[in-house]
Amino acid sequence: MSEEQGTIEKMLMQKPFKFFDSHGHPGLEKEDIDKRPGCIDFWCGNTVVARSMMGARAFLGDPNPSRIITTAEECPEMTSAVFIKYMDENNVEGMCLQAIHGITDSCPGYPDGWKWYVPNEYVKKQFIDAYPGRFTAVGGIHPRYGKEAAVEMVISAHECGFPGCKFHTPTSGYPNNPDMYPAYEKLVELGMHLQVHTGVEELPGTRAKYQDPVYLDDVGMDFPDLKILQLHCGVFNNPMQGLWNVMKFDNMYTDVTIPHPTLMHFKYYWDLDHMRFLEFFMPDKVFYGTDFPLTMAAYRSMIDNIMNMPLSMAFKHKLMGDNFRKFVGWNDSK
Ligand SMILES: [Zn+2]
């Protein structure tokens, strides 16, 4: 018999391996949630994001998860231990958490902008230090307080031991804003990477124009030595430009993270053509991520779906963990 695996062996002889989730959101924990600006709005109010979190509320034991809630006391019993529980149940070794810093433009209801802030120190204390070997994180950066403040945000993330920073365009504007350039230079100097949100967003006050991946082209051009993770690959907004950015720039990577797979999934990682495109053109430059806990209700089925797709096992290993471990030096840092 040939050494080559046949169809049956390829699909059914899967050896279990540990996954890595490149994209999770701390901050929505019930304890002191009203002290972290913006976080309560994920659960409370009659908004797109709060309604999309009703699935997570159901999984957290809320007997009436579709009721609109408005106060911190009514928020579900979310804790950092819930992250670990879901990771353990689903064979996820580690998760990269997003500390966040962002302020939107002025908008109805928020004349000074809607603010979202999950401090670096909070993420380090509640997650990284509390569960050694399970989490890494990126720090939040934005240019709303000026260039120097943005550089300080990079330094803060570095002092926390984070391997990179995240720029959340829907709140904070275009990523090619010249006010961000000194912060990008600092990232290169410190050997850190940059994560940039692209694609649609449903949080209060956010504007779609900032999220188009076409604006990352400038950053790729101007910072060839900066490793850039283009989050969400331009989902629903300009995915083709997102794919092209990764093909054009050696230093540009992407992920398959989408916050609401059943709302937004059809052309993304539940789509075999899309996954095969990634496998063919950029097998070493794409990461699995989930936006947990936004995707809590689908956490298991997201993994199962990819693992059951007719993609090569070599690519599944890369996508589901090894690419991101390499990107952040996970194994070297342990
Ligand atoms: Zn996210």
Short mmCIF file of C-alpha atoms and ligand atoms in Angstrom, two decimals:
data_model
loop_
_atom_site.label_atom_id
_atom_site.label_comp_id
_atom_site.label_asym_id
_atom_site.label_seq_id
_atom_site.Cartn_x
_atom_site.Cartn_y
_atom_site.Cartn_z
CA MET A 1 0.00 0.00 0.00
CA SER A 2 1.19 3.51 -0.77
CA GLU A 3 2.64 5.67 2.04
CA GLU A 4 0.36 8.48 0.83
CA GLN A 5 -2.72 8.96 2.95
CA GLY A 6 -6.01 8.33 1.26
CA THR A 7 -9.13 10.44 1.68
CA ILE A 8 -10.38 8.56 4.71
CA GLU A 9 -7.08 8.80 6.61
CA LYS A 10 -6.74 12.50 5.82
CA MET A 11 -10.13 13.38 7.25
CA LEU A 12 -10.49 10.89 10.10
CA MET A 13 -6.99 10.21 11.44
CA GLN A 14 -6.66 13.58 13.18
CA LYS A 15 -4.27 13.56 16.10
CA PRO A 16 -5.52 16.02 18.74
CA PHE A 17 -3.40 19.13 19.13
CA LYS A 18 -3.62 22.33 21.18
CA PHE A 19 -5.14 25.42 19.60
CA PHE A 20 -4.23 29.06 20.18
CA ASP A 21 -6.88 31.76 20.13
CA SER A 22 -5.22 34.94 18.85
CA HIS A 23 -8.04 37.33 19.77
CA GLY A 24 -10.01 37.61 23.02
CA HIS A 25 -11.57 40.55 24.88
CA PRO A 26 -11.03 41.02 28.60
CA GLY A 27 -12.89 43.79 30.41
CA LEU A 28 -16.46 42.46 30.33
CA GLU A 29 -16.08 40.80 33.74
CA LYS A 30 -18.83 41.77 36.16
CA GLU A 31 -16.58 42.92 39.00
CA ASP A 32 -16.06 46.69 38.74
CA ILE A 33 -17.32 46.72 35.15
CA ASP A 34 -18.58 50.27 35.53
CA LYS A 35 -15.01 51.41 36.29
CA ARG A 36 -13.86 50.31 32.81
CA PRO A 37 -15.36 52.80 30.34
CA GLY A 38 -17.42 51.28 27.54
CA CYS A 39 -17.39 47.71 28.86
CA ILE A 40 -20.86 47.86 30.37
CA ASP A 41 -22.26 48.84 26.95
CA PHE A 42 -21.46 45.35 25.70
CA TRP A 43 -24.16 43.95 27.99
CA CYS A 44 -26.52 46.86 28.61
CA GLY A 45 -28.91 48.84 26.41
CA ASN A 46 -30.85 48.05 23.27
CA THR A 47 -27.94 48.19 20.84
CA VAL A 48 -26.54 45.87 18.18
CA VAL A 49 -23.65 44.83 20.40
CA ALA A 50 -25.76 44.26 23.53
CA ARG A 51 -28.31 42.23 21.59
CA SER A 52 -25.55 40.18 20.01
CA MET A 53 -24.26 39.36 23.52
CA MET A 54 -27.54 37.72 24.49
CA GLY A 55 -26.15 34.34 23.44
CA ALA A 56 -23.25 34.76 25.86
CA ARG A 57 -25.71 35.78 28.60
CA ALA A 58 -27.63 32.56 28.01
CA PHE A 59 -24.41 30.54 28.31
CA LEU A 60 -23.57 32.39 31.53
CA GLY A 61 -26.84 31.29 33.10
CA ASP A 62 -29.15 34.25 32.50
CA PRO A 63 -32.66 32.72 32.54
CA ASN A 64 -34.03 35.55 30.40
CA PRO A 65 -31.13 36.51 28.12
CA SER A 66 -33.16 38.50 25.60
CA ARG A 67 -34.38 40.99 28.23
CA ILE A 68 -32.75 44.41 27.78
CA ILE A 69 -30.65 45.16 30.87
CA THR A 70 -29.33 48.55 31.95
CA THR A 71 -27.29 48.29 35.17
CA ALA A 72 -23.98 46.79 36.32
CA GLU A 73 -25.82 44.61 38.85
CA GLU A 74 -27.76 42.93 36.05
CA CYS A 75 -24.62 42.01 34.06
CA PRO A 76 -23.94 38.26 33.86
CA GLU A 77 -21.42 36.52 36.10
CA MET A 78 -18.47 36.92 33.74
CA THR A 79 -14.99 36.34 35.24
CA SER A 80 -11.49 35.59 34.02
CA ALA A 81 -12.09 31.99 35.19
CA VAL A 82 -14.77 31.67 32.50
CA PHE A 83 -12.08 32.24 29.87
CA ILE A 84 -10.02 29.39 31.31
CA LYS A 85 -13.06 27.11 31.50
CA TYR A 86 -13.87 27.59 27.82
CA MET A 87 -10.24 27.28 26.79
CA ASP A 88 -9.80 24.05 28.75
CA GLU A 89 -13.02 22.54 27.46
CA ASN A 90 -11.97 23.25 23.89
CA ASN A 91 -8.29 22.32 23.96
CA VAL A 92 -7.16 25.95 23.64
CA GLU A 93 -3.70 26.35 25.15
CA GLY A 94 -3.48 30.13 25.11
CA MET A 95 -5.25 33.33 24.14
CA CYS A 96 -4.03 36.78 23.13
CA LEU A 97 -6.08 39.41 24.95
CA GLN A 98 -6.79 42.90 23.74
CA ALA A 99 -6.32 45.68 26.23
CA ILE A 100 -8.12 48.61 24.64
CA HIS A 101 -7.84 52.35 24.48
CA GLY A 102 -10.19 54.26 22.23
CA ILE A 103 -12.41 57.33 21.98
CA THR A 104 -14.81 57.88 19.10
CA ASP A 105 -15.60 61.10 17.32
CA SER A 106 -18.42 63.13 18.82
CA CYS A 107 -21.71 61.35 18.19
CA PRO A 108 -25.36 61.43 19.35
CA GLY A 109 -25.47 60.66 23.07
CA TYR A 110 -21.69 61.07 23.43
CA PRO A 111 -20.70 64.69 22.67
CA ASP A 112 -17.14 64.02 23.86
CA GLY A 113 -17.00 60.67 22.08
CA TRP A 114 -17.79 57.15 23.31
CA LYS A 115 -14.87 55.83 25.32
CA TRP A 116 -13.66 52.22 25.55
CA TYR A 117 -10.85 51.56 27.98
CA VAL A 118 -9.51 48.27 29.30
CA PRO A 119 -6.18 49.15 30.98
CA ASN A 120 -3.01 47.19 30.32
CA GLU A 121 -2.39 46.74 34.04
CA TYR A 122 -5.85 45.28 34.56
CA VAL A 123 -5.28 42.64 31.87
CA LYS A 124 -1.84 41.78 33.23
CA LYS A 125 -3.08 41.38 36.82
CA GLN A 126 -6.43 39.67 36.26
CA PHE A 127 -5.41 37.34 33.45
CA ILE A 128 -1.70 37.00 32.65
CA ASP A 129 -0.40 36.93 36.22
CA ALA A 130 -3.43 35.04 37.53
CA TYR A 131 -3.07 32.20 35.01
CA PRO A 132 0.61 31.82 34.09
CA GLY A 133 1.25 30.31 30.68
CA ARG A 134 -2.30 30.83 29.40
CA PHE A 135 -2.46 34.43 28.17
CA THR A 136 -0.53 37.08 26.33
CA ALA A 137 -1.89 40.52 25.46
CA VAL A 138 -1.56 43.64 23.38
CA GLY A 139 -1.86 47.16 24.78
CA GLY A 140 -4.31 49.80 23.59
CA ILE A 141 -3.04 52.82 21.62
CA HIS A 142 -4.76 55.82 20.04
CA PRO A 143 -3.78 59.32 18.91
CA ARG A 144 -6.66 61.25 20.51
CA TYR A 145 -4.41 62.64 23.30
CA GLY A 146 -1.59 63.49 20.87
CA LYS A 147 1.62 61.93 19.56
CA GLU A 148 3.53 61.84 22.82
CA ALA A 149 0.67 60.17 24.65
CA ALA A 150 0.49 57.51 21.93
CA VAL A 151 4.21 56.78 22.40
CA GLU A 152 3.61 56.54 26.16
CA MET A 153 0.90 53.96 25.51
CA VAL A 154 3.44 51.83 23.62
CA ILE A 155 5.90 52.13 26.50
CA SER A 156 3.19 51.15 28.98
CA ALA A 157 2.44 47.98 27.00
CA HIS A 158 6.15 47.19 26.82
CA GLU A 159 6.49 47.62 30.58
CA CYS A 160 3.67 45.12 31.03
CA GLY A 161 5.67 42.64 28.93
CA PHE A 162 3.21 42.66 26.03
CA PRO A 163 4.52 41.74 22.56
CA GLY A 164 2.45 44.39 20.73
CA CYS A 165 -0.21 47.07 20.68
CA LYS A 166 -3.66 47.32 19.15
CA PHE A 167 -5.08 50.31 17.30
CA HIS A 168 -8.89 50.17 17.26
CA THR A 169 -9.75 52.20 14.16
CA PRO A 170 -13.56 52.38 14.67
CA THR A 171 -13.05 54.46 17.80
CA SER A 172 -9.70 56.06 17.08
CA GLY A 173 -9.61 57.01 13.40
CA TYR A 174 -7.44 56.25 10.42
CA PRO A 175 -4.38 54.09 11.12
CA ASN A 176 -2.29 56.21 8.72
CA ASN A 177 -2.85 59.30 10.89
CA PRO A 178 0.63 60.94 11.07
CA ASP A 179 0.11 61.40 14.81
CA MET A 180 0.49 57.63 15.15
CA TYR A 181 3.83 57.46 13.35
CA PRO A 182 6.07 58.16 16.37
CA ALA A 183 4.23 55.35 18.20
CA TYR A 184 4.86 53.02 15.25
CA GLU A 185 8.55 53.97 15.31
CA LYS A 186 8.61 53.13 19.02
CA LEU A 187 7.03 49.72 18.33
CA VAL A 188 9.78 48.94 15.79
CA GLU A 189 12.45 50.14 18.21
CA LEU A 190 11.09 47.90 20.99
CA GLY A 191 10.61 44.88 18.72
CA MET A 192 6.82 44.94 19.18
CA HIS A 193 4.08 44.37 16.62
CA LEU A 194 0.98 46.36 15.69
CA GLN A 195 -2.59 45.06 15.49
CA VAL A 196 -5.13 47.15 13.57
CA HIS A 197 -8.88 46.60 13.41
CA THR A 198 -10.29 46.47 9.88
CA GLY A 199 -13.83 45.69 8.79
CA VAL A 200 -17.17 46.48 10.30
CA GLU A 201 -17.85 47.38 13.92
CA GLU A 202 -21.08 47.80 15.87
CA LEU A 203 -20.00 49.65 19.01
CA PRO A 204 -21.48 53.09 19.81
CA GLY A 205 -20.06 56.03 17.89
CA THR A 206 -17.87 54.00 15.58
CA ARG A 207 -17.48 55.02 11.93
CA ALA A 208 -17.00 52.61 9.04
CA LYS A 209 -14.75 54.90 7.02
CA TYR A 210 -11.87 54.45 9.48
CA GLN A 211 -11.99 50.66 9.24
CA ASP A 212 -11.26 50.21 5.54
CA PRO A 213 -8.06 48.19 5.17
CA VAL A 214 -6.97 50.47 2.32
CA TYR A 215 -5.61 52.89 4.96
CA LEU A 216 -3.27 50.20 6.25
CA ASP A 217 -1.54 50.25 2.88
CA ASP A 218 0.18 53.50 3.90
CA VAL A 219 1.39 51.99 7.17
CA GLY A 220 2.69 48.93 5.36
CA MET A 221 4.51 51.17 2.88
CA ASP A 222 5.97 53.51 5.49
CA PHE A 223 6.97 50.87 8.08
CA PRO A 224 8.45 47.86 6.28
CA ASP A 225 10.07 46.70 9.52
CA LEU A 226 6.86 46.81 11.59
CA LYS A 227 5.00 43.50 11.86
CA ILE A 228 1.31 44.29 11.34
CA LEU A 229 -1.64 42.05 12.14
CA GLN A 230 -4.67 43.23 10.18
CA LEU A 231 -7.53 42.12 12.41
CA HIS A 232 -10.70 40.75 10.81
CA CYS A 233 -9.32 40.97 7.25
CA GLY A 234 -11.68 43.84 6.35
CA VAL A 235 -14.80 41.78 7.12
CA PHE A 236 -17.96 42.99 5.31
CA ASN A 237 -16.24 46.25 4.45
CA ASN A 238 -13.36 45.59 2.05
CA PRO A 239 -12.14 42.00 2.43
CA MET A 240 -10.47 41.94 -0.97
CA GLN A 241 -8.20 44.86 -0.02
CA GLY A 242 -7.52 43.03 3.25
CA LEU A 243 -6.36 39.93 1.38
CA TRP A 244 -4.29 42.04 -1.00
CA ASN A 245 -2.53 43.83 1.88
CA VAL A 246 -1.28 40.47 3.15
CA MET A 247 -0.17 39.39 -0.31
CA LYS A 248 1.54 42.72 -1.03
CA PHE A 249 3.47 43.23 2.20
CA ASP A 250 5.88 40.71 3.70
CA ASN A 251 5.25 42.29 7.10
CA MET A 252 1.43 42.12 6.97
CA TYR A 253 -0.58 39.26 8.52
CA THR A 254 -4.29 38.68 9.01
CA ASP A 255 -6.69 36.61 11.06
CA VAL A 256 -10.08 34.97 10.57
CA THR A 257 -11.67 36.57 13.63
CA ILE A 258 -15.26 37.73 13.35
CA PRO A 259 -17.25 38.86 16.37
CA HIS A 260 -20.58 37.33 15.44
CA PRO A 261 -20.13 34.26 13.29
CA THR A 262 -23.79 33.64 12.73
CA LEU A 263 -24.39 37.27 11.82
CA MET A 264 -21.33 37.85 9.67
CA HIS A 265 -19.91 34.49 8.75
CA PHE A 266 -20.88 33.71 5.25
CA LYS A 267 -17.84 34.94 3.35
CA TYR A 268 -15.34 34.25 6.09
CA TYR A 269 -14.07 31.31 7.96
CA TRP A 270 -17.22 29.31 7.63
CA ASP A 271 -16.74 29.65 3.91
CA LEU A 272 -14.62 26.96 2.30
CA ASP A 273 -13.61 29.08 -0.70
CA HIS A 274 -12.27 31.79 1.59
CA MET A 275 -10.36 29.29 3.69
CA ARG A 276 -8.87 27.66 0.61
CA PHE A 277 -7.77 31.06 -0.67
CA LEU A 278 -5.96 31.64 2.62
CA GLU A 279 -4.41 28.19 2.49
CA PHE A 280 -3.17 28.68 -1.04
CA PHE A 281 -1.88 32.27 -0.90
CA MET A 282 -0.89 32.94 2.72
CA PRO A 283 -0.68 29.70 4.72
CA ASP A 284 1.97 31.10 7.11
CA LYS A 285 0.36 34.52 7.61
CA VAL A 286 -3.11 33.83 8.94
CA PHE A 287 -4.27 33.27 12.53
CA TYR A 288 -7.30 31.72 14.20
CA GLY A 289 -9.11 34.05 16.62
CA THR A 290 -12.57 34.29 18.11
CA ASP A 291 -13.40 37.63 19.77
CA PHE A 292 -14.29 35.61 22.90
CA PRO A 293 -16.51 36.16 24.88
CA LEU A 294 -18.56 37.73 22.08
CA THR A 295 -18.56 34.31 20.43
CA MET A 296 -19.09 32.28 23.59
CA ALA A 297 -22.25 30.63 22.25
CA ALA A 298 -20.42 29.35 19.16
CA TYR A 299 -16.97 28.75 20.66
CA ARG A 300 -16.96 25.00 20.18
CA SER A 301 -18.66 24.93 16.80
CA MET A 302 -16.21 27.48 15.38
CA ILE A 303 -13.29 25.17 16.09
CA ASP A 304 -15.14 22.05 14.97
CA ASN A 305 -16.15 23.68 11.73
CA ILE A 306 -12.60 24.51 10.72
CA MET A 307 -11.26 21.16 11.87
CA ASN A 308 -13.87 19.38 9.75
CA MET A 309 -13.18 21.37 6.59
CA PRO A 310 -11.35 19.64 3.75
CA LEU A 311 -8.17 21.65 4.24
CA SER A 312 -4.76 20.09 4.73
CA MET A 313 -3.77 19.07 8.26
CA ALA A 314 -0.53 21.01 7.79
CA PHE A 315 -2.54 24.19 7.25
CA LYS A 316 -4.86 23.47 10.16
CA HIS A 317 -1.87 23.22 12.48
CA LYS A 318 -0.55 26.56 11.22
CA LEU A 319 -3.88 28.37 11.25
CA MET A 320 -5.11 27.03 14.57
CA GLY A 321 -2.00 27.85 16.54
CA ASP A 322 1.49 27.52 15.19
CA ASN A 323 1.45 30.68 13.04
CA PHE A 324 0.43 32.88 15.93
CA ARG A 325 2.79 31.20 18.41
CA LYS A 326 5.61 32.01 16.02
CA PHE A 327 4.32 35.57 15.44
CA VAL A 328 4.52 36.45 19.15
CA GLY A 329 7.39 34.14 20.13
CA TRP A 330 5.05 32.23 22.48
CA ASN A 331 7.30 29.23 22.98
CA ASP A 332 10.42 31.38 23.49
CA SER A 333 8.68 33.44 26.16
CA LYS A 334 7.73 30.47 28.36
ZN ZN B 1 -12.08 42.05 18.79
#
